[in-house]
Coordinates of C-alpha atoms (C1' of nucleotides) in Angstrom, one line a residue:
Chain N
M1 CA 97.3 100.1 101.9
L2 CA 98.3 103.4 103.3
L3 CA 99.3 105.8 100.5
D4 CA 99.2 109.4 101.5
I5 CA 99.4 111.6 98.5
D6 CA 100.2 115.3 98.7
L7 CA 98.5 117.0 95.8
Q8 CA 100.3 120.2 96.6
S9 CA 103.8 118.7 96.6
E10 CA 106.1 119.7 93.8
T11 CA 106.9 115.9 93.5
P12 CA 104.6 114.6 90.8
I13 CA 101.8 112.5 92.0
Y14 CA 102.8 109.5 90.0
T15 CA 106.3 109.7 91.6
Q16 CA 104.7 109.8 95.0
L17 CA 102.7 106.7 94.1
V18 CA 105.8 104.9 92.8
N19 CA 107.7 105.7 96.0
G20 CA 104.9 104.8 98.2
I21 CA 104.4 101.4 96.7
I22 CA 108.1 100.7 96.7
E23 CA 108.2 101.7 100.4
G24 CA 105.2 99.4 101.0
I25 CA 107.1 96.5 99.5
A26 CA 110.2 97.4 101.6
R27 CA 108.1 97.5 104.7
G28 CA 106.6 94.1 103.9
Q29 CA 103.1 95.6 103.7
L30 CA 102.9 94.6 100.1
L31 CA 104.0 91.0 99.5
P32 CA 105.2 89.4 96.2
G33 CA 102.2 88.1 94.2
E34 CA 99.8 90.4 96.0
A35 CA 97.4 92.3 93.9
L36 CA 97.3 96.1 93.8
P37 CA 94.1 98.0 93.4
S38 CA 92.9 98.5 89.9
V39 CA 93.8 101.7 88.1
R40 CA 90.3 102.9 88.4
S41 CA 89.6 102.1 92.0
L42 CA 92.9 103.5 93.3
A43 CA 92.4 106.6 91.3
A44 CA 88.9 107.0 92.7
D45 CA 90.2 106.3 96.3
L46 CA 92.8 108.9 96.0
G47 CA 90.7 111.4 94.1
I48 CA 93.1 111.6 91.2
N49 CA 92.9 110.7 87.5
L50 CA 93.3 107.1 86.3
H51 CA 96.0 108.1 83.9
T52 CA 98.2 109.2 86.8
V53 CA 97.8 105.9 88.5
N54 CA 98.4 104.2 85.2
K55 CA 101.7 106.0 84.6
A56 CA 102.9 105.0 88.1
Y57 CA 102.0 101.4 87.5
H58 CA 103.8 101.3 84.2
L59 CA 106.9 102.9 85.8
L60 CA 106.8 100.2 88.5
K61 CA 106.5 97.5 85.8
Q62 CA 109.4 99.0 83.8
D63 CA 111.6 98.8 87.0
G64 CA 110.6 95.2 87.7
Y65 CA 108.5 95.8 90.8
V66 CA 105.1 94.7 89.4
Q67 CA 103.5 92.7 86.7
I68 CA 100.6 93.9 84.7
N69 CA 98.2 91.1 83.6
R70 CA 95.4 91.1 81.2
K71 CA 92.6 90.3 83.5
Q72 CA 94.1 90.0 86.9
G73 CA 95.2 93.6 87.0
V74 CA 98.5 94.6 88.6
V75 CA 100.4 92.4 91.1
I76 CA 103.6 92.8 93.0
E77 CA 106.4 91.0 91.1
P78 CA 106.1 87.4 92.5
D79 CA 109.5 86.1 91.6
A80 CA 112.5 88.3 92.2
F81 CA 113.0 92.0 92.3
P82 CA 115.8 93.6 90.3
P83 CA 119.2 93.0 92.0
A84 CA 121.3 95.6 93.8
D85 CA 124.0 95.4 91.1
A86 CA 126.9 97.9 90.5
A87 CA 124.7 100.0 88.3
F88 CA 122.1 100.4 91.0
K89 CA 124.7 101.2 93.6
E90 CA 126.2 103.8 91.3
R91 CA 122.8 105.4 90.9
L92 CA 122.2 105.3 94.6
A93 CA 125.5 107.0 95.3
K94 CA 124.7 109.6 92.7
Q95 CA 121.4 110.4 94.4
L96 CA 123.0 110.3 97.8
R97 CA 125.7 112.8 97.0
P98 CA 123.7 116.1 97.0
L99 CA 122.0 115.0 100.2
L100 CA 125.2 114.2 102.0
A101 CA 126.9 117.3 100.6
E102 CA 124.2 119.5 102.2
A103 CA 124.5 117.7 105.5
I104 CA 128.2 118.2 105.5
C105 CA 127.9 121.9 104.8
R106 CA 125.5 122.2 107.8
G107 CA 128.1 120.6 110.0
M108 CA 126.6 117.2 110.5
S109 CA 129.1 114.6 111.7
K110 CA 129.3 111.1 110.2
E111 CA 127.7 109.8 113.3
E112 CA 124.8 112.1 113.1
L113 CA 124.4 111.2 109.5
D114 CA 124.5 107.5 110.2
A115 CA 121.9 108.0 112.9
V116 CA 119.4 109.6 110.5
C117 CA 120.2 106.9 108.0
S118 CA 119.7 104.1 110.5
A119 CA 116.5 105.6 111.9
V120 CA 115.0 105.6 108.4
Y121 CA 116.2 102.1 107.7
E122 CA 115.1 100.6 111.0
D123 CA 111.7 102.3 110.7
M124 CA 111.1 100.4 107.5
R125 CA 112.5 97.1 108.6
S126 CA 110.8 97.1 112.0
N127 CA 107.4 97.4 110.4
E128 CA 108.2 94.5 108.2
L129 CA 108.8 92.2 111.1
G130 CA 105.6 93.2 112.9
G131 CA 103.5 94.2 109.9
G132 CA 100.8 92.2 108.2
Chain Y
M1 CA 135.8 124.8 90.0
L2 CA 134.7 121.7 88.3
L3 CA 131.0 121.8 87.4
D4 CA 130.0 119.2 85.0
I5 CA 126.5 119.9 83.7
D6 CA 124.6 117.1 82.0
L7 CA 122.2 118.7 79.5
Q8 CA 120.5 115.3 78.9
S9 CA 119.7 114.7 82.5
E10 CA 116.2 115.0 83.8
T11 CA 117.5 117.1 86.6
P12 CA 117.0 120.8 85.8
I13 CA 120.3 122.5 85.0
Y14 CA 119.8 125.1 87.8
T15 CA 119.4 122.2 90.2
Q16 CA 122.6 120.6 88.9
L17 CA 124.3 124.0 89.5
V18 CA 123.0 124.3 93.0
N19 CA 124.0 120.8 93.9
G20 CA 127.4 121.2 92.3
I21 CA 128.2 124.3 94.3
I22 CA 127.0 122.8 97.5
E23 CA 129.2 119.8 96.9
G24 CA 132.1 122.2 96.1
I25 CA 131.6 123.7 99.6
A26 CA 131.3 120.3 101.2
R27 CA 134.5 119.2 99.6
G28 CA 136.3 122.4 100.8
Q29 CA 137.0 123.5 97.2
L30 CA 134.8 126.5 97.8
L31 CA 135.7 128.4 101.0
P32 CA 133.6 130.8 103.0
G33 CA 134.0 134.3 101.6
E34 CA 135.3 133.1 98.3
A35 CA 133.8 134.7 95.2
L36 CA 131.9 132.7 92.6
P37 CA 132.1 133.5 88.9
S38 CA 129.8 136.2 87.7
V39 CA 126.5 135.1 86.3
R40 CA 127.6 136.1 82.8
S41 CA 131.0 134.3 82.8
L42 CA 129.6 131.1 84.4
A43 CA 126.8 131.0 81.8
A44 CA 129.3 131.5 79.0
D45 CA 131.7 128.9 80.4
L46 CA 129.0 126.3 80.6
G47 CA 127.2 127.3 77.5
I48 CA 123.9 127.8 79.2
N49 CA 121.4 130.6 79.7
L50 CA 122.0 133.6 82.0
H51 CA 118.6 133.1 83.7
T52 CA 119.5 129.5 84.6
V53 CA 122.7 130.6 86.4
N54 CA 120.8 133.5 88.0
K55 CA 118.1 131.1 89.3
A56 CA 120.7 128.8 90.8
Y57 CA 122.5 131.7 92.6
H58 CA 119.2 133.0 94.0
L59 CA 118.2 129.6 95.3
L60 CA 121.6 129.3 97.0
K61 CA 121.1 132.7 98.6
Q62 CA 117.7 131.7 99.7
D63 CA 119.1 128.6 101.4
G64 CA 121.8 130.6 103.1
Y65 CA 124.8 129.3 101.1
V66 CA 125.8 132.5 99.4
Q67 CA 125.5 136.2 99.7
I68 CA 124.7 138.4 96.7
N69 CA 126.3 141.8 96.8
R70 CA 126.0 144.4 94.1
K71 CA 129.7 145.1 94.0
Q72 CA 131.5 141.9 95.0
G73 CA 129.0 139.7 93.1
V74 CA 128.2 136.4 94.6
V75 CA 130.3 135.1 97.5
I76 CA 130.1 131.9 99.6
E77 CA 128.4 132.7 102.9
P78 CA 131.4 133.9 105.0
D79 CA 129.9 133.5 108.5
A80 CA 127.8 130.4 109.2
F81 CA 125.9 128.0 107.0
P82 CA 122.4 127.1 108.1
P83 CA 122.3 124.6 110.9
A84 CA 121.5 120.9 110.8
D85 CA 118.4 121.5 112.9
A86 CA 115.5 119.1 113.4
A87 CA 113.7 120.5 110.4
F88 CA 116.6 119.8 108.2
K89 CA 117.0 116.3 109.5
E90 CA 113.4 115.6 108.9
R91 CA 113.7 116.8 105.3
L92 CA 116.8 114.7 104.9
A93 CA 115.0 111.6 106.3
K94 CA 112.1 112.2 103.9
Q95 CA 114.4 112.4 100.9
L96 CA 116.4 109.3 102.1
R97 CA 113.3 107.2 102.5
P98 CA 112.6 106.3 98.8
L99 CA 116.2 105.7 98.2
L100 CA 116.6 103.3 101.1
A101 CA 113.2 101.6 100.3
E102 CA 114.4 100.8 96.9
A103 CA 117.7 99.4 98.3
I104 CA 115.8 97.2 100.7
C105 CA 113.6 95.8 97.9
R106 CA 116.7 94.9 96.0
G107 CA 118.0 93.0 99.0
M108 CA 120.8 95.3 100.1
S109 CA 121.8 94.6 103.7
K110 CA 122.4 97.5 106.2
E111 CA 126.1 96.9 105.9
E112 CA 126.1 97.2 102.1
L113 CA 124.0 100.4 102.5
D114 CA 126.4 101.8 105.0
A115 CA 129.3 101.0 102.7
V116 CA 127.8 103.0 99.9
C117 CA 126.9 105.8 102.2
S118 CA 130.3 105.9 103.7
A119 CA 132.0 105.8 100.4
V120 CA 130.2 108.8 99.2
Y121 CA 130.8 110.6 102.5
E122 CA 134.5 109.8 102.6
D123 CA 135.0 110.7 98.9
M124 CA 133.8 114.2 99.7
R125 CA 135.7 114.6 103.0
S126 CA 139.0 113.3 101.6
N127 CA 139.0 115.8 98.9
E128 CA 138.6 118.5 101.5
L129 CA 141.8 117.6 103.2
G130 CA 143.9 117.7 100.1
G131 CA 141.8 120.3 98.3
G132 CA 141.9 124.1 98.4
Chain X
M1 CA 101.0 69.2 71.6
L2 CA 103.3 71.6 73.4
L3 CA 101.6 75.0 73.7
D4 CA 103.3 77.2 76.2
I5 CA 101.1 80.2 77.0
D6 CA 102.7 83.2 78.7
L7 CA 99.9 85.0 80.7
Q8 CA 102.3 87.9 81.3
S9 CA 103.0 88.5 77.7
E10 CA 101.6 91.6 76.0
T11 CA 100.5 89.3 73.1
P12 CA 96.8 88.3 73.6
I13 CA 96.4 84.7 74.7
Y14 CA 94.2 83.9 71.6
T15 CA 97.0 85.2 69.4
Q16 CA 99.5 83.0 71.2
L17 CA 97.2 80.1 70.6
V18 CA 96.9 80.8 66.9
N19 CA 100.6 81.3 66.5
G20 CA 101.4 78.1 68.5
I21 CA 99.0 76.0 66.4
I22 CA 100.3 77.4 63.1
E23 CA 103.9 76.7 64.3
G24 CA 102.8 73.2 65.2
I25 CA 101.6 72.7 61.7
A26 CA 104.8 74.2 60.3
R27 CA 106.8 71.8 62.4
G28 CA 104.8 68.9 61.2
Q29 CA 103.6 68.1 64.7
L30 CA 100.1 68.7 63.6
L31 CA 99.1 66.9 60.4
P32 CA 96.3 67.7 58.0
G33 CA 93.1 66.0 59.1
E34 CA 94.3 65.7 62.7
A35 CA 91.9 66.6 65.4
L36 CA 92.6 69.4 67.8
P37 CA 91.6 69.2 71.5
S38 CA 88.1 70.3 72.2
V39 CA 87.6 73.9 73.2
R40 CA 86.7 72.7 76.7
S41 CA 89.6 70.4 77.2
L42 CA 92.2 72.8 75.8
A43 CA 90.9 75.6 78.0
A44 CA 91.0 73.4 81.0
D45 CA 94.5 72.2 80.2
L46 CA 95.9 75.7 79.8
G47 CA 93.8 77.2 82.6
I48 CA 92.3 79.8 80.4
N49 CA 88.8 80.9 79.4
L50 CA 86.6 78.9 76.9
H51 CA 86.0 82.1 74.9
T52 CA 89.7 82.6 74.4
V53 CA 90.2 79.2 72.9
N54 CA 87.0 79.6 70.9
K55 CA 88.3 82.9 69.4
A56 CA 91.6 81.3 68.5
Y57 CA 89.9 78.4 66.7
H58 CA 87.6 80.6 64.8
L59 CA 90.5 82.8 63.7
L60 CA 92.3 79.7 62.4
K61 CA 89.2 78.7 60.6
Q62 CA 88.9 82.1 59.0
D63 CA 92.5 81.9 57.9
G64 CA 92.0 78.5 56.4
Y65 CA 94.1 76.5 58.8
V66 CA 91.3 74.4 60.4
Q67 CA 87.8 73.2 59.8
I68 CA 85.2 73.2 62.4
N69 CA 82.6 70.4 62.3
R70 CA 79.8 69.9 64.7
K71 CA 80.6 66.2 65.2
Q72 CA 84.4 65.8 64.7
G73 CA 85.2 69.1 66.4
V74 CA 88.1 71.1 65.2
V75 CA 90.5 69.4 62.7
I76 CA 93.5 70.7 60.8
E77 CA 92.6 71.6 57.3
P78 CA 92.9 68.3 55.5
D79 CA 93.1 69.5 51.9
A80 CA 95.2 72.5 51.2
F81 CA 96.4 75.5 53.2
P82 CA 96.0 78.9 51.8
P83 CA 98.6 79.7 49.2
A84 CA 101.6 82.0 49.5
D85 CA 100.2 84.5 47.0
A86 CA 101.2 88.0 46.3
A87 CA 98.8 89.4 49.0
F88 CA 100.4 87.1 51.6
K89 CA 103.9 88.1 50.5
E90 CA 103.0 91.7 50.7
R91 CA 101.7 91.2 54.2
L92 CA 104.8 89.3 55.2
A93 CA 107.0 92.1 53.9
K94 CA 105.0 94.6 55.8
Q95 CA 105.4 92.8 59.0
L96 CA 109.1 92.1 58.3
R97 CA 109.9 95.8 57.7
P98 CA 109.9 97.1 61.3
L99 CA 111.9 94.1 62.5
L100 CA 114.6 94.5 59.8
A101 CA 114.7 98.3 60.3
E102 CA 115.5 97.8 64.0
A103 CA 118.2 95.2 63.1
I104 CA 119.7 97.6 60.6
C105 CA 119.8 100.5 63.2
R106 CA 121.6 98.2 65.6
G107 CA 124.2 97.5 63.0
M108 CA 123.4 93.9 62.0
S109 CA 124.8 92.9 58.6
K110 CA 122.8 91.1 56.0
E111 CA 124.7 88.0 56.9
E112 CA 123.9 88.2 60.6
L113 CA 120.3 88.7 59.7
D114 CA 120.2 85.8 57.3
A115 CA 121.8 83.7 60.1
V116 CA 119.0 84.5 62.5
C117 CA 116.4 83.9 59.9
S118 CA 117.9 80.6 58.8
A119 CA 118.2 79.4 62.4
V120 CA 114.6 80.0 63.0
Y121 CA 113.6 78.4 59.7
E122 CA 115.8 75.3 60.2
D123 CA 114.7 74.9 63.8
M124 CA 111.1 74.5 62.6
R125 CA 111.9 72.3 59.6
S126 CA 114.3 70.0 61.4
N127 CA 111.6 69.2 63.9
E128 CA 109.3 68.3 61.1
L129 CA 111.6 65.5 59.9
G130 CA 111.9 63.8 63.3
G131 CA 108.4 64.8 64.6
G132 CA 105.0 63.3 64.1
Chain A
M1 CA 110.1 113.2 56.9
L2 CA 107.6 110.8 55.3
L3 CA 105.4 109.3 58.0
D4 CA 102.2 107.8 56.7
I5 CA 99.9 107.0 59.6
D6 CA 96.9 104.8 59.1
L7 CA 94.3 105.8 61.6
Q8 CA 92.2 102.8 60.8
S9 CA 94.9 100.3 61.3
E10 CA 94.6 98.0 64.4
T11 CA 98.3 98.8 65.0
P12 CA 98.3 101.6 67.6
I13 CA 99.2 105.0 66.2
Y14 CA 102.1 105.4 68.6
T15 CA 103.5 102.1 67.4
Q16 CA 103.2 103.2 63.8
L17 CA 105.1 106.3 64.7
V18 CA 107.9 104.4 66.5
N19 CA 108.2 102.0 63.6
G20 CA 108.2 104.8 61.1
I21 CA 110.9 106.7 62.8
I22 CA 113.1 103.6 63.3
E23 CA 112.6 102.8 59.6
G24 CA 113.6 106.4 58.8
I25 CA 116.8 105.9 60.8
A26 CA 117.5 102.6 59.0
R27 CA 117.0 104.2 55.6
G28 CA 119.4 107.0 56.6
Q29 CA 116.7 109.6 56.1
L30 CA 117.0 110.5 59.8
L31 CA 120.6 111.0 60.8
P32 CA 122.1 110.8 64.3
G33 CA 121.9 114.2 66.0
E34 CA 119.1 115.3 63.8
A35 CA 116.1 117.0 65.4
L36 CA 112.7 115.5 65.2
P37 CA 109.6 117.8 65.0
S38 CA 108.3 119.0 68.3
V39 CA 105.5 117.0 69.9
R40 CA 103.0 119.6 69.1
S41 CA 104.0 120.3 65.5
L42 CA 104.1 116.6 64.6
A43 CA 100.8 116.0 66.2
A44 CA 99.3 118.9 64.3
D45 CA 100.9 117.7 61.0
L46 CA 99.5 114.2 61.4
G47 CA 96.2 115.4 62.8
I48 CA 96.6 113.4 66.0
N49 CA 96.8 114.2 69.6
L50 CA 100.1 115.4 71.1
H51 CA 100.0 112.7 73.8
T52 CA 100.1 110.0 71.2
V53 CA 103.3 111.6 69.7
N54 CA 104.6 112.0 73.2
K55 CA 104.2 108.3 74.0
A56 CA 106.0 107.4 70.8
Y57 CA 108.9 109.7 71.5
H58 CA 109.2 108.3 75.0
L59 CA 109.3 104.7 73.8
L60 CA 112.0 105.7 71.3
K61 CA 113.9 107.3 74.2
Q62 CA 113.5 104.2 76.3
D63 CA 114.9 102.0 73.5
G64 CA 117.9 104.3 73.0
Y65 CA 116.9 105.7 69.6
V66 CA 116.4 109.4 70.6
Q67 CA 117.3 111.8 73.3
I68 CA 114.8 114.2 74.8
N69 CA 116.3 117.5 75.8
R70 CA 114.8 120.3 77.8
K71 CA 114.8 123.0 75.3
Q72 CA 116.1 121.5 72.1
G73 CA 113.3 119.0 71.9
V74 CA 113.8 115.5 70.6
V75 CA 116.9 114.5 68.6
I76 CA 118.0 111.2 67.1
E77 CA 120.6 109.6 69.4
P78 CA 123.8 111.2 68.3
D79 CA 126.3 108.6 69.7
A80 CA 125.5 104.9 69.4
F81 CA 122.3 103.0 69.0
P82 CA 121.7 100.0 71.2
P83 CA 123.8 97.0 70.1
A84 CA 122.5 93.8 68.3
D85 CA 123.4 91.7 71.3
A86 CA 122.2 88.2 72.1
A87 CA 119.1 89.5 73.9
F88 CA 118.1 91.4 70.8
K89 CA 118.7 88.5 68.4
E90 CA 116.6 86.3 70.7
R91 CA 113.8 88.8 70.6
L92 CA 114.1 89.1 66.9
A93 CA 114.0 85.3 66.5
K94 CA 110.9 85.2 68.7
Q95 CA 109.1 87.8 66.5
L96 CA 110.3 86.1 63.4
R97 CA 108.9 82.6 64.3
P98 CA 105.2 83.1 63.8
L99 CA 105.9 84.9 60.5
L100 CA 108.1 82.1 59.2
A101 CA 105.7 79.4 60.5
E102 CA 102.9 80.9 58.5
A103 CA 105.1 81.1 55.4
I104 CA 106.1 77.4 55.8
C105 CA 102.5 76.3 56.1
R106 CA 101.7 78.1 52.9
G107 CA 104.4 76.2 51.2
M108 CA 107.0 78.9 50.7
S109 CA 110.5 77.5 50.1
K110 CA 113.5 78.9 51.9
E111 CA 114.5 80.6 48.7
E112 CA 111.2 82.4 48.3
L113 CA 111.4 83.5 51.9
D114 CA 115.0 84.8 51.5
A115 CA 113.8 86.6 48.4
V116 CA 111.1 88.5 50.4
C117 CA 113.5 89.2 53.2
S118 CA 116.2 90.4 51.0
A119 CA 113.8 92.6 49.0
V120 CA 112.7 94.4 52.2
Y121 CA 116.3 94.7 53.4
E122 CA 117.7 96.0 50.1
D123 CA 114.8 98.4 49.8
M124 CA 115.8 100.1 53.0
R125 CA 119.5 100.0 52.4
S126 CA 119.3 101.3 48.8
N127 CA 117.4 104.3 49.9
E128 CA 120.2 105.0 52.4
L129 CA 122.9 105.1 49.8
G130 CA 121.0 107.4 47.5
G131 CA 118.9 109.2 50.1
G132 CA 119.5 112.7 51.6
Chain Q
dG1 C1' 108.2 127.5 72.5
dT2 C1' 109.6 123.0 74.5
dG3 C1' 108.3 119.0 77.1
dG4 C1' 106.1 117.5 81.9
dT5 C1' 102.0 116.8 84.3
dC6 C1' 97.2 116.3 85.3
dT7 C1' 92.3 116.1 84.3
dA8 C1' 88.0 114.4 82.0
dG9 C1' 85.8 111.5 79.3
dA10 C1' 85.4 108.1 75.5
dC11 C1' 85.8 103.6 73.0
dC12 C1' 87.9 99.2 72.5
dA13 C1' 90.3 94.6 73.4
dC14 C1' 90.7 91.0 76.4
dT15 C1' 88.9 87.5 79.5
Chain B
dG1 C1' 85.5 94.7 85.0
dT2 C1' 90.4 95.1 83.6
dG3 C1' 93.9 97.6 81.2
dG4 C1' 95.1 99.9 76.4
dT5 C1' 94.5 103.7 73.5
dC6 C1' 93.1 108.2 72.0
dT7 C1' 91.3 112.8 72.3
dA8 C1' 90.9 117.6 74.1
dG9 C1' 92.3 121.0 76.8
dA10 C1' 94.7 123.1 80.7
dC11 C1' 98.6 124.7 83.7
dC12 C1' 103.5 124.7 84.8
dA13 C1' 108.7 124.3 84.7
dC14 C1' 112.5 125.0 81.9
dA15 C1' 115.6 127.7 79.2

DNA sequence: GTGGTCTAGACCACT
DNA sequence: GTGGTCTAGACCACA
């Protein structure tokens, strides 16, 4: 799994981990039921503390992206991910607003915006088709 | 200006201020050259600390959205906002990525995603036409 | 015997086993003197570790719910279960307290609480009449 | 606030804290909007680590019993506690089952059980009326 | 001064 | 060997 963590970033490490793993799922590089590295091994691999990894795993569990088993460790949620219900779309819109507002201020057209959005989207989906 | 600050939010208050003002500009409710409330009065209005407002104003100045003059106080940048250059688009894409990844995991189609994106965009632009 | 083990649960598997067997006794599905499956077969049936079943059986023995004989294996205590003495009632009250506290916080009335309590109680007793 | 923590108990300290605070709310000793001690001061008072208190506070936040503010610290949820909906009642019943099963095995009648239940309930409610 | 984050290291429960 | 819990101590962001 390719997780590049920026220790200097102002984004907390555990947030980078959460985002990276969710992106891995979106890209199809992490499949439902697949096991994630143990807290200790991932922490060692990334050169960070095991508590930081632990916090990330627990946030993912809380959001329904992984299951934490007694012995087996952490696995990608095998059944169904949480749905894109109204609450999620509202949250998404709320997070989108400041990004789009800034883009509008800087004079980006709707087309330019869609282009950026689509580029990001396709980048993740294309990897899914060819990934493995 | 309608700035609703959520003291319970995890988002720092100064960030909420920055976002709110940028959104005000995007909506056309704040026009280039227009004066913003003084640090003191805005802090009093919102019931928050002077330093918090100050920090927000200075971040906006740093990003090229306002000018801070000793006499006139803080005014919306009258000339030109920073451009939507490659660096900005890259930053935008980077911020978009975790949002879209989560949407993909939850099974949102590109069309649903575009719908949410467009709704947010149009909401801000429509207000601009009728605003002032 | 119907023992459904949830490997994802936070409750240790051996605890689930202990609870399940005690509930089986309460329901009258397991009768005094009746033999329980051997450690080996139950572990195989449930797909869990021998040690886990062993631990559960020994806890049940310790609490006076089963007897462990070398020849007959594990049998439900044929004579008398431990009494509901003051010590037990105190322990019961102690375990009940956080549950009721939460129910009170959420605004449940004494009647609603009794209803839930009775429903659980009757569910177990009704099965006893028809079970065996 | 009266929080007696048993460091020897097999119940995790943070769980004891969570239970104790919820019980404090149920008893009316902790009122909505009231501030809880800071993470550091409570940890110092109880002679435990601040991370342990922190974990308890965050669990309470997650369950909707407290709010965590930037500067003000932690306060009891001022508006409404989570409702006693079907999901909660189901969880309650699930937690009640092993307790009642054991009581049945030990020969407690429904009346004895109700007596214990009511005693716990009234103990908490009576304190609320006369508390302060 | 408040909580947020991270580190380092330890012991324990579970399987 | 896995995660769960707890400790001790540090630095930072926020207000």
